[in-house]
């Protein structure tokens, strides 16, 4: 049976991680204004990594592993470096050192350090920190969601026609993928006359903004666990829903996500998306 409140031990995990994330924020902030000459590509021309991504991930994992030697890690850059994704019952930190690396490289201030904690494959805590705009989103199961220490709530919007939506396309530009995005966009913006569309270039920031209620729903295909794990806890604790775009329970390893302020809005959006299938990771 999943426990629906945070144990004292989890508080210790969370508080330790929070201090590390704040330190990591200083690294990101210091590097942000410097033109990144050392930008490399990973899986494709649109999939970027910088020395800062690597340094931040190494710092977070080193700090957490020293304090919690029995914990496991799934980190974007470690996986890019060849580490296998192993998602087990052990306490597992799911880390994206910089979500929004393209923004970071172009000095667009929408970047986030993401640290999520899963225990027995249940997402228990999340930290999403944008050190440039100084927005720190946090949540633990059963404790509510916060921005810079103040409680946040997702919006109560129930209809796409009243919603500001975020639909986003990531690094994968295969035809199937791009077509699905265009069809979904047309369905939401033209057929259903959504109030507006935004896309911040960071899955975690998109989700954190759904959590704080300034936008109403977000969907994306092709994302990874590190893009969404931390933010998923924040959205749920803010009163929102986070599901598989087809309407079933979220699989954090399933490479797709839909979140919204209300279940009604999530269901309407789910019904108009052109879905793409993925093999789950891990
Ligand atoms: C990406 C960002 C982007 C989303 C991609 C992600 P990264 O993560 O979240 O907004 O569209 O799907 O891969 O590479 O900047 O960590
Ligand atoms: Ca990243």
Short mmCIF file of N, CA and C in Angstrom, two decimals, residues 9-176:
data_model
loop_
_atom_site.label_atom_id
_atom_site.label_comp_id
_atom_site.label_asym_id
_atom_site.label_seq_id
_atom_site.Cartn_x
_atom_site.Cartn_y
_atom_site.Cartn_z
N UNK A 9 11.81 10.16 7.71
CA UNK A 9 13.03 9.85 6.97
C UNK A 9 13.05 10.55 5.61
N UNK A 10 11.87 10.61 5.00
CA UNK A 10 11.79 11.29 3.71
C UNK A 10 12.06 12.79 3.86
N UNK A 11 11.68 13.34 5.00
CA UNK A 11 11.98 14.76 5.25
C UNK A 11 13.49 14.99 5.21
N UNK A 12 14.21 14.06 5.80
CA UNK A 12 15.67 14.18 5.84
C UNK A 12 16.22 14.10 4.40
N UNK A 13 15.71 13.18 3.60
CA UNK A 13 16.15 13.07 2.20
C UNK A 13 15.86 14.38 1.47
N UNK A 14 14.62 14.84 1.65
CA UNK A 14 14.17 16.03 0.92
C UNK A 14 14.97 17.27 1.32
N UNK A 15 15.14 17.47 2.63
CA UNK A 15 15.84 18.69 3.09
C UNK A 15 17.30 18.69 2.65
N UNK A 16 17.91 17.53 2.66
CA UNK A 16 19.30 17.46 2.22
C UNK A 16 19.39 17.80 0.72
N UNK A 17 18.48 17.21 -0.05
CA UNK A 17 18.48 17.46 -1.50
C UNK A 17 18.23 18.94 -1.79
N UNK A 18 17.34 19.54 -1.02
CA UNK A 18 17.00 20.95 -1.25
C UNK A 18 18.23 21.85 -1.09
N UNK A 19 19.02 21.60 -0.07
CA UNK A 19 20.23 22.42 0.13
C UNK A 19 21.21 22.23 -1.03
N UNK A 20 21.32 20.99 -1.49
CA UNK A 20 22.22 20.73 -2.64
C UNK A 20 21.73 21.44 -3.90
N UNK A 21 20.42 21.41 -4.10
CA UNK A 21 19.86 22.05 -5.30
C UNK A 21 20.12 23.56 -5.25
N UNK A 22 20.01 24.14 -4.07
CA UNK A 22 20.29 25.58 -3.97
C UNK A 22 21.75 25.87 -4.34
N UNK A 23 22.65 24.99 -3.90
CA UNK A 23 24.08 25.16 -4.26
C UNK A 23 24.25 25.02 -5.78
N UNK A 24 23.57 24.02 -6.34
CA UNK A 24 23.66 23.80 -7.78
C UNK A 24 23.14 25.03 -8.53
N UNK A 25 22.16 25.69 -7.94
CA UNK A 25 21.60 26.90 -8.55
C UNK A 25 22.67 27.97 -8.73
N UNK A 26 23.58 28.05 -7.79
CA UNK A 26 24.65 29.06 -7.91
C UNK A 26 25.54 28.74 -9.11
N UNK A 27 25.81 27.45 -9.31
CA UNK A 27 26.62 27.05 -10.48
C UNK A 27 25.93 27.46 -11.78
N UNK A 28 24.62 27.17 -11.84
CA UNK A 28 23.87 27.47 -13.08
C UNK A 28 23.81 28.97 -13.30
N UNK A 29 23.56 29.71 -12.22
CA UNK A 29 23.46 31.17 -12.35
C UNK A 29 24.79 31.77 -12.80
N UNK A 30 25.87 31.31 -12.23
CA UNK A 30 27.18 31.84 -12.61
C UNK A 30 27.49 31.58 -14.08
N UNK A 31 27.04 30.41 -14.56
CA UNK A 31 27.37 30.04 -15.95
C UNK A 31 26.40 30.67 -16.96
N UNK A 32 25.23 31.08 -16.47
CA UNK A 32 24.14 31.46 -17.39
C UNK A 32 24.52 32.60 -18.33
N UNK A 33 25.21 33.61 -17.82
CA UNK A 33 25.47 34.79 -18.64
C UNK A 33 26.69 34.64 -19.55
N UNK A 34 27.40 33.54 -19.39
CA UNK A 34 28.59 33.37 -20.22
C UNK A 34 28.19 32.66 -21.50
N UNK A 35 28.60 33.22 -22.64
CA UNK A 35 28.30 32.52 -23.88
C UNK A 35 28.88 31.10 -23.81
N UNK A 36 28.02 30.10 -24.05
CA UNK A 36 28.50 28.71 -23.92
C UNK A 36 29.20 28.30 -25.19
N UNK A 37 30.54 28.35 -25.16
CA UNK A 37 31.28 27.97 -26.36
C UNK A 37 31.31 26.44 -26.47
N UNK A 38 31.23 25.79 -25.31
CA UNK A 38 31.39 24.34 -25.33
C UNK A 38 30.03 23.63 -25.32
N UNK A 39 29.33 23.71 -26.44
CA UNK A 39 28.03 23.04 -26.55
C UNK A 39 28.20 21.79 -27.40
N UNK A 40 27.80 20.66 -26.85
CA UNK A 40 27.89 19.42 -27.63
C UNK A 40 26.50 18.89 -27.91
N UNK A 41 26.43 18.01 -28.91
CA UNK A 41 25.14 17.37 -29.19
C UNK A 41 25.20 15.92 -28.73
N UNK A 42 23.99 15.38 -28.41
CA UNK A 42 23.93 13.99 -27.94
C UNK A 42 23.25 13.13 -29.01
N UNK A 43 21.98 12.78 -28.77
CA UNK A 43 21.31 11.86 -29.72
C UNK A 43 21.08 12.49 -31.09
N UNK A 44 20.98 13.82 -31.16
CA UNK A 44 20.71 14.47 -32.44
C UNK A 44 21.21 15.91 -32.38
N UNK A 45 21.14 16.57 -33.50
CA UNK A 45 21.55 17.96 -33.62
C UNK A 45 20.78 18.91 -32.69
N UNK A 46 19.59 18.46 -32.26
CA UNK A 46 18.74 19.33 -31.43
C UNK A 46 18.81 18.94 -29.96
N UNK A 47 19.64 17.98 -29.62
CA UNK A 47 19.73 17.46 -28.25
C UNK A 47 21.08 17.93 -27.67
N UNK A 48 21.05 19.00 -26.86
CA UNK A 48 22.29 19.67 -26.46
C UNK A 48 22.73 19.31 -25.04
N UNK A 49 24.03 19.47 -24.83
CA UNK A 49 24.58 19.31 -23.48
C UNK A 49 25.76 20.28 -23.33
N UNK A 50 25.91 20.85 -22.14
CA UNK A 50 27.05 21.74 -21.87
C UNK A 50 27.82 21.21 -20.67
N UNK A 51 28.98 21.82 -20.44
CA UNK A 51 29.78 21.43 -19.26
C UNK A 51 28.99 21.68 -17.98
N UNK A 52 28.13 22.69 -18.00
CA UNK A 52 27.37 23.00 -16.78
C UNK A 52 26.38 21.89 -16.46
N UNK A 53 25.69 21.36 -17.50
CA UNK A 53 24.78 20.21 -17.25
C UNK A 53 25.56 19.11 -16.55
N UNK A 54 26.74 18.80 -17.09
CA UNK A 54 27.51 17.67 -16.55
C UNK A 54 28.02 17.96 -15.14
N UNK A 55 28.50 19.20 -14.92
CA UNK A 55 29.05 19.55 -13.60
C UNK A 55 27.95 19.53 -12.54
N UNK A 56 26.77 20.05 -12.90
CA UNK A 56 25.67 20.10 -11.92
C UNK A 56 25.21 18.69 -11.57
N UNK A 57 25.07 17.84 -12.59
CA UNK A 57 24.63 16.47 -12.28
C UNK A 57 25.66 15.74 -11.41
N UNK A 58 26.94 15.91 -11.73
CA UNK A 58 27.99 15.24 -10.95
C UNK A 58 27.95 15.72 -9.50
N UNK A 59 27.76 17.01 -9.33
CA UNK A 59 27.73 17.58 -7.97
C UNK A 59 26.54 17.05 -7.18
N UNK A 60 25.37 16.99 -7.81
CA UNK A 60 24.17 16.51 -7.11
C UNK A 60 24.32 15.03 -6.73
N UNK A 61 24.78 14.24 -7.67
CA UNK A 61 24.87 12.79 -7.40
C UNK A 61 25.96 12.51 -6.36
N UNK A 62 27.07 13.22 -6.46
CA UNK A 62 28.15 13.00 -5.48
C UNK A 62 27.65 13.33 -4.07
N UNK A 63 26.97 14.45 -3.94
CA UNK A 63 26.48 14.88 -2.63
C UNK A 63 25.45 13.92 -2.07
N UNK A 64 24.50 13.52 -2.89
CA UNK A 64 23.44 12.61 -2.42
C UNK A 64 23.98 11.22 -2.12
N UNK A 65 24.89 10.75 -2.96
CA UNK A 65 25.43 9.39 -2.77
C UNK A 65 26.27 9.32 -1.50
N UNK A 66 26.96 10.40 -1.17
CA UNK A 66 27.79 10.39 0.04
C UNK A 66 26.90 10.33 1.29
N UNK A 67 25.76 11.02 1.22
CA UNK A 67 24.86 11.07 2.38
C UNK A 67 23.97 9.82 2.47
N UNK A 68 23.58 9.31 1.31
CA UNK A 68 22.63 8.18 1.26
C UNK A 68 23.22 7.07 0.37
N UNK A 69 24.21 6.34 0.89
CA UNK A 69 24.95 5.40 0.03
C UNK A 69 24.08 4.30 -0.59
N UNK A 70 22.94 4.00 0.03
CA UNK A 70 22.12 2.91 -0.52
C UNK A 70 21.12 3.39 -1.58
N UNK A 71 21.08 4.69 -1.81
CA UNK A 71 20.13 5.21 -2.81
C UNK A 71 20.66 5.04 -4.24
N UNK A 72 19.72 5.03 -5.18
CA UNK A 72 20.07 4.87 -6.61
C UNK A 72 19.79 6.18 -7.36
N UNK A 73 20.31 6.24 -8.59
CA UNK A 73 20.20 7.48 -9.37
C UNK A 73 19.83 7.20 -10.82
N UNK A 74 18.96 8.05 -11.34
CA UNK A 74 18.73 8.08 -12.79
C UNK A 74 18.94 9.54 -13.18
N UNK A 75 20.04 9.83 -13.85
CA UNK A 75 20.35 11.22 -14.20
C UNK A 75 20.52 11.34 -15.70
N UNK A 76 20.02 12.45 -16.26
CA UNK A 76 20.03 12.61 -17.72
C UNK A 76 21.43 12.44 -18.30
N UNK A 77 22.41 13.11 -17.71
CA UNK A 77 23.74 13.08 -18.33
C UNK A 77 24.47 11.77 -18.04
N UNK A 78 24.17 11.13 -16.92
CA UNK A 78 24.77 9.81 -16.66
C UNK A 78 24.25 8.82 -17.69
N UNK A 79 22.96 8.90 -17.98
CA UNK A 79 22.38 8.00 -18.99
C UNK A 79 22.96 8.33 -20.37
N UNK A 80 23.11 9.62 -20.66
CA UNK A 80 23.72 10.00 -21.95
C UNK A 80 25.15 9.46 -22.03
N UNK A 81 25.80 9.34 -20.88
CA UNK A 81 27.17 8.81 -20.84
C UNK A 81 27.24 7.30 -20.88
N UNK A 82 26.09 6.63 -20.97
CA UNK A 82 26.10 5.18 -21.15
C UNK A 82 25.51 4.40 -19.98
N UNK A 83 25.17 5.08 -18.89
CA UNK A 83 24.60 4.32 -17.75
C UNK A 83 23.21 3.81 -18.10
N UNK A 84 22.93 2.56 -17.68
CA UNK A 84 21.60 1.97 -17.95
C UNK A 84 20.57 2.53 -16.99
N UNK A 85 19.35 2.73 -17.47
CA UNK A 85 18.28 3.16 -16.57
C UNK A 85 17.79 1.94 -15.79
N UNK A 86 17.95 1.99 -14.47
CA UNK A 86 17.44 0.89 -13.64
C UNK A 86 16.48 1.47 -12.62
N UNK A 87 15.21 1.19 -12.82
CA UNK A 87 14.17 1.75 -11.95
C UNK A 87 13.68 0.62 -11.05
N UNK A 88 14.11 0.65 -9.80
CA UNK A 88 13.82 -0.44 -8.88
C UNK A 88 13.03 0.11 -7.68
N UNK A 89 12.79 -0.75 -6.69
CA UNK A 89 12.08 -0.31 -5.49
C UNK A 89 12.94 0.56 -4.57
N UNK A 90 14.24 0.58 -4.80
CA UNK A 90 15.14 1.35 -3.92
C UNK A 90 14.82 2.84 -4.04
N UNK A 91 15.06 3.62 -2.97
CA UNK A 91 14.92 5.07 -3.11
C UNK A 91 15.79 5.53 -4.29
N UNK A 92 15.15 6.19 -5.23
CA UNK A 92 15.84 6.55 -6.48
C UNK A 92 15.66 8.04 -6.77
N UNK A 93 16.79 8.72 -6.93
CA UNK A 93 16.75 10.15 -7.27
C UNK A 93 16.75 10.27 -8.80
N UNK A 94 15.76 10.99 -9.31
CA UNK A 94 15.63 11.15 -10.76
C UNK A 94 15.98 12.61 -11.06
N UNK A 95 17.09 12.80 -11.81
CA UNK A 95 17.71 14.12 -11.85
C UNK A 95 17.88 14.64 -13.28
N UNK A 96 17.43 15.86 -13.49
CA UNK A 96 17.81 16.60 -14.70
C UNK A 96 18.57 17.84 -14.23
N UNK A 97 19.87 17.91 -14.49
CA UNK A 97 20.67 19.03 -13.95
C UNK A 97 20.25 20.37 -14.53
N UNK A 98 19.90 20.37 -15.83
CA UNK A 98 19.31 21.57 -16.43
C UNK A 98 18.21 21.11 -17.38
N UNK A 99 16.98 21.36 -17.02
CA UNK A 99 15.90 21.11 -17.97
C UNK A 99 15.68 22.42 -18.71
N UNK A 100 15.80 22.34 -20.04
CA UNK A 100 15.78 23.56 -20.84
C UNK A 100 17.21 23.94 -21.25
N UNK A 101 17.96 22.92 -21.67
CA UNK A 101 19.37 23.20 -22.04
C UNK A 101 19.45 24.12 -23.25
N UNK A 102 18.53 23.99 -24.19
CA UNK A 102 18.56 24.91 -25.35
C UNK A 102 18.34 26.34 -24.88
N UNK A 103 17.41 26.54 -23.95
CA UNK A 103 17.22 27.87 -23.37
C UNK A 103 18.51 28.35 -22.71
N UNK A 104 19.13 27.48 -21.97
CA UNK A 104 20.37 27.82 -21.25
C UNK A 104 21.45 28.28 -22.25
N UNK A 105 21.60 27.52 -23.32
CA UNK A 105 22.63 27.84 -24.32
C UNK A 105 22.32 29.18 -24.98
N UNK A 106 21.04 29.46 -25.19
CA UNK A 106 20.64 30.72 -25.86
C UNK A 106 20.38 31.84 -24.86
N UNK A 107 20.62 31.57 -23.62
CA UNK A 107 20.43 32.55 -22.53
C UNK A 107 18.99 33.09 -22.48
N UNK A 108 18.07 32.15 -22.62
CA UNK A 108 16.64 32.41 -22.37
C UNK A 108 16.40 31.93 -20.94
N UNK A 109 15.88 32.77 -20.06
CA UNK A 109 15.94 32.43 -18.64
C UNK A 109 14.90 31.41 -18.14
N UNK A 110 14.57 30.42 -18.97
CA UNK A 110 13.62 29.38 -18.56
C UNK A 110 14.37 28.06 -18.44
N UNK A 111 15.03 27.89 -17.32
CA UNK A 111 15.81 26.67 -17.09
C UNK A 111 15.50 26.17 -15.69
N UNK A 112 15.63 24.87 -15.49
CA UNK A 112 15.29 24.34 -14.16
C UNK A 112 16.18 23.17 -13.78
N UNK A 113 16.62 23.20 -12.54
CA UNK A 113 17.29 22.03 -11.96
C UNK A 113 16.17 21.18 -11.37
N UNK A 114 16.14 19.91 -11.76
CA UNK A 114 15.02 19.05 -11.33
C UNK A 114 15.54 17.85 -10.54
N UNK A 115 15.02 17.69 -9.35
CA UNK A 115 15.39 16.53 -8.54
C UNK A 115 14.10 15.91 -7.99
N UNK A 116 13.82 14.69 -8.41
CA UNK A 116 12.65 13.96 -7.93
C UNK A 116 13.11 12.75 -7.14
N UNK A 117 12.28 12.33 -6.20
CA UNK A 117 12.60 11.14 -5.41
C UNK A 117 11.47 10.13 -5.54
N UNK A 118 11.83 8.92 -5.97
CA UNK A 118 10.85 7.81 -6.01
C UNK A 118 11.26 6.77 -4.98
N UNK A 119 10.27 6.24 -4.27
CA UNK A 119 10.53 5.14 -3.33
C UNK A 119 9.53 4.04 -3.65
N UNK A 120 10.01 2.84 -3.82
CA UNK A 120 9.17 1.72 -4.27
C UNK A 120 8.41 2.11 -5.53
N UNK A 121 9.08 2.81 -6.41
CA UNK A 121 8.53 3.24 -7.70
C UNK A 121 7.34 4.19 -7.56
N UNK A 122 7.26 4.84 -6.40
CA UNK A 122 6.21 5.86 -6.25
C UNK A 122 6.90 7.21 -6.10
N UNK A 123 6.46 8.21 -6.87
CA UNK A 123 7.08 9.53 -6.78
C UNK A 123 6.66 10.17 -5.46
N UNK A 124 7.65 10.55 -4.65
CA UNK A 124 7.37 11.00 -3.28
C UNK A 124 7.68 12.48 -3.05
N UNK A 125 8.66 13.02 -3.79
CA UNK A 125 9.06 14.40 -3.55
C UNK A 125 9.64 14.99 -4.82
N UNK A 126 9.51 16.31 -4.96
CA UNK A 126 10.05 16.96 -6.15
C UNK A 126 10.55 18.36 -5.86
N UNK A 127 11.66 18.69 -6.50
CA UNK A 127 12.22 20.05 -6.42
C UNK A 127 12.50 20.50 -7.85
N UNK A 128 11.96 21.65 -8.22
CA UNK A 128 12.20 22.26 -9.53
C UNK A 128 12.64 23.69 -9.26
N UNK A 129 13.88 24.00 -9.62
CA UNK A 129 14.44 25.30 -9.24
C UNK A 129 14.97 26.03 -10.46
N UNK A 130 14.41 27.22 -10.71
CA UNK A 130 14.96 28.10 -11.73
C UNK A 130 15.77 29.19 -11.02
N UNK A 131 17.08 29.06 -11.04
CA UNK A 131 17.90 30.01 -10.27
C UNK A 131 18.04 31.36 -10.98
N UNK A 132 17.60 31.45 -12.22
CA UNK A 132 17.71 32.73 -12.95
C UNK A 132 16.54 33.63 -12.57
N UNK A 133 15.33 33.05 -12.54
CA UNK A 133 14.15 33.84 -12.16
C UNK A 133 13.87 33.73 -10.66
N UNK A 134 14.70 32.95 -9.99
CA UNK A 134 14.53 32.71 -8.56
C UNK A 134 13.14 32.15 -8.21
N UNK A 135 12.77 31.08 -8.91
CA UNK A 135 11.52 30.38 -8.61
C UNK A 135 11.87 28.97 -8.15
N UNK A 136 11.56 28.70 -6.89
CA UNK A 136 11.86 27.39 -6.31
C UNK A 136 10.54 26.69 -5.99
N UNK A 137 10.24 25.64 -6.77
CA UNK A 137 9.00 24.88 -6.58
C UNK A 137 9.35 23.59 -5.83
N UNK A 138 8.56 23.29 -4.81
CA UNK A 138 8.85 22.08 -4.02
C UNK A 138 7.55 21.37 -3.65
N UNK A 139 7.64 20.07 -3.44
CA UNK A 139 6.48 19.32 -2.93
C UNK A 139 6.93 17.98 -2.39
N UNK A 140 6.21 17.54 -1.38
CA UNK A 140 6.32 16.17 -0.88
C UNK A 140 4.90 15.64 -0.80
N UNK A 141 4.75 14.35 -1.02
CA UNK A 141 3.40 13.76 -1.02
C UNK A 141 2.70 14.04 0.31
N UNK A 142 1.49 14.56 0.19
CA UNK A 142 0.66 14.81 1.38
C UNK A 142 0.92 16.14 2.07
N UNK A 143 1.86 16.91 1.55
CA UNK A 143 2.24 18.13 2.24
C UNK A 143 1.90 19.41 1.46
N UNK A 144 1.37 19.27 0.24
CA UNK A 144 1.09 20.46 -0.57
C UNK A 144 2.28 20.86 -1.41
N UNK A 145 2.04 21.82 -2.29
CA UNK A 145 3.09 22.30 -3.20
C UNK A 145 3.37 23.76 -2.89
N UNK A 146 4.62 24.16 -3.11
CA UNK A 146 5.05 25.49 -2.71
C UNK A 146 5.93 26.13 -3.78
N UNK A 147 5.82 27.47 -3.84
CA UNK A 147 6.78 28.24 -4.64
C UNK A 147 7.44 29.22 -3.69
N UNK A 148 8.74 29.15 -3.61
CA UNK A 148 9.50 29.99 -2.67
C UNK A 148 8.87 29.98 -1.27
N UNK A 149 8.36 28.81 -0.87
CA UNK A 149 7.82 28.64 0.49
C UNK A 149 6.34 28.97 0.63
N UNK A 150 5.72 29.51 -0.41
CA UNK A 150 4.29 29.86 -0.34
C UNK A 150 3.46 28.81 -1.08
N UNK A 151 2.30 28.42 -0.51
CA UNK A 151 1.49 27.37 -1.16
C UNK A 151 1.02 27.80 -2.55
N UNK A 152 0.97 26.86 -3.48
CA UNK A 152 0.44 27.13 -4.82
C UNK A 152 -0.70 26.16 -5.12
N UNK A 153 -1.60 26.60 -6.02
CA UNK A 153 -2.75 25.78 -6.42
C UNK A 153 -2.89 25.84 -7.92
N UNK A 154 -3.24 24.70 -8.52
CA UNK A 154 -3.47 24.68 -9.96
C UNK A 154 -4.81 25.36 -10.27
N UNK A 155 -5.02 25.70 -11.55
CA UNK A 155 -6.25 26.44 -11.91
C UNK A 155 -7.46 25.51 -11.88
N UNK A 156 -8.65 26.11 -11.86
CA UNK A 156 -9.90 25.34 -11.83
C UNK A 156 -10.55 25.24 -13.21
N UNK A 157 -9.81 25.66 -14.24
CA UNK A 157 -10.36 25.68 -15.60
C UNK A 157 -10.75 24.27 -16.06
N UNK A 158 -11.97 24.15 -16.62
CA UNK A 158 -12.45 22.82 -17.00
C UNK A 158 -12.61 22.63 -18.51
N UNK A 159 -12.55 23.73 -19.29
CA UNK A 159 -12.79 23.61 -20.73
C UNK A 159 -11.60 24.13 -21.52
N UNK A 160 -11.27 23.41 -22.58
CA UNK A 160 -10.16 23.85 -23.43
C UNK A 160 -10.42 25.27 -23.96
N UNK A 161 -11.68 25.59 -24.25
CA UNK A 161 -11.99 26.92 -24.81
C UNK A 161 -11.67 28.05 -23.83
N UNK A 162 -11.44 27.71 -22.56
CA UNK A 162 -11.12 28.74 -21.57
C UNK A 162 -9.66 28.62 -21.10
N UNK A 163 -8.92 27.72 -21.75
CA UNK A 163 -7.61 27.35 -21.20
C UNK A 163 -6.44 27.94 -21.98
N UNK A 164 -5.38 28.27 -21.26
CA UNK A 164 -4.08 28.50 -21.89
C UNK A 164 -3.33 27.17 -21.83
N UNK A 165 -3.01 26.65 -23.01
CA UNK A 165 -2.41 25.31 -23.11
C UNK A 165 -0.95 25.39 -23.47
N UNK A 166 -0.22 24.38 -23.05
CA UNK A 166 1.17 24.24 -23.47
C UNK A 166 1.30 22.91 -24.19
N UNK A 167 1.58 22.96 -25.48
CA UNK A 167 1.90 21.74 -26.21
C UNK A 167 3.33 21.96 -26.69
N UNK A 168 4.16 20.96 -26.53
CA UNK A 168 5.57 21.22 -26.82
C UNK A 168 6.16 20.08 -27.61
N UNK A 169 7.11 20.44 -28.47
CA UNK A 169 7.83 19.42 -29.22
C UNK A 169 9.29 19.47 -28.77
N UNK A 170 9.84 18.31 -28.47
CA UNK A 170 11.21 18.27 -27.96
C UNK A 170 12.24 18.06 -29.05
N UNK A 171 13.25 17.26 -28.74
CA UNK A 171 14.39 17.11 -29.66
C UNK A 171 14.07 16.19 -30.85
N UNK A 172 13.08 15.31 -30.69
CA UNK A 172 12.78 14.34 -31.75
C UNK A 172 11.96 15.01 -32.86
N UNK A 173 12.52 15.07 -34.07
CA UNK A 173 11.83 15.75 -35.17
C UNK A 173 11.43 14.77 -36.27
N UNK A 174 11.20 13.53 -35.93
CA UNK A 174 10.74 12.58 -36.94
C UNK A 174 9.37 13.02 -37.44
N UNK A 175 9.06 12.61 -38.68
CA UNK A 175 7.85 13.11 -39.33
C UNK A 175 6.59 12.75 -38.53
N UNK A 176 6.56 11.51 -38.06
CA UNK A 176 5.40 11.02 -37.30
C UNK A 176 5.15 11.92 -36.07
#
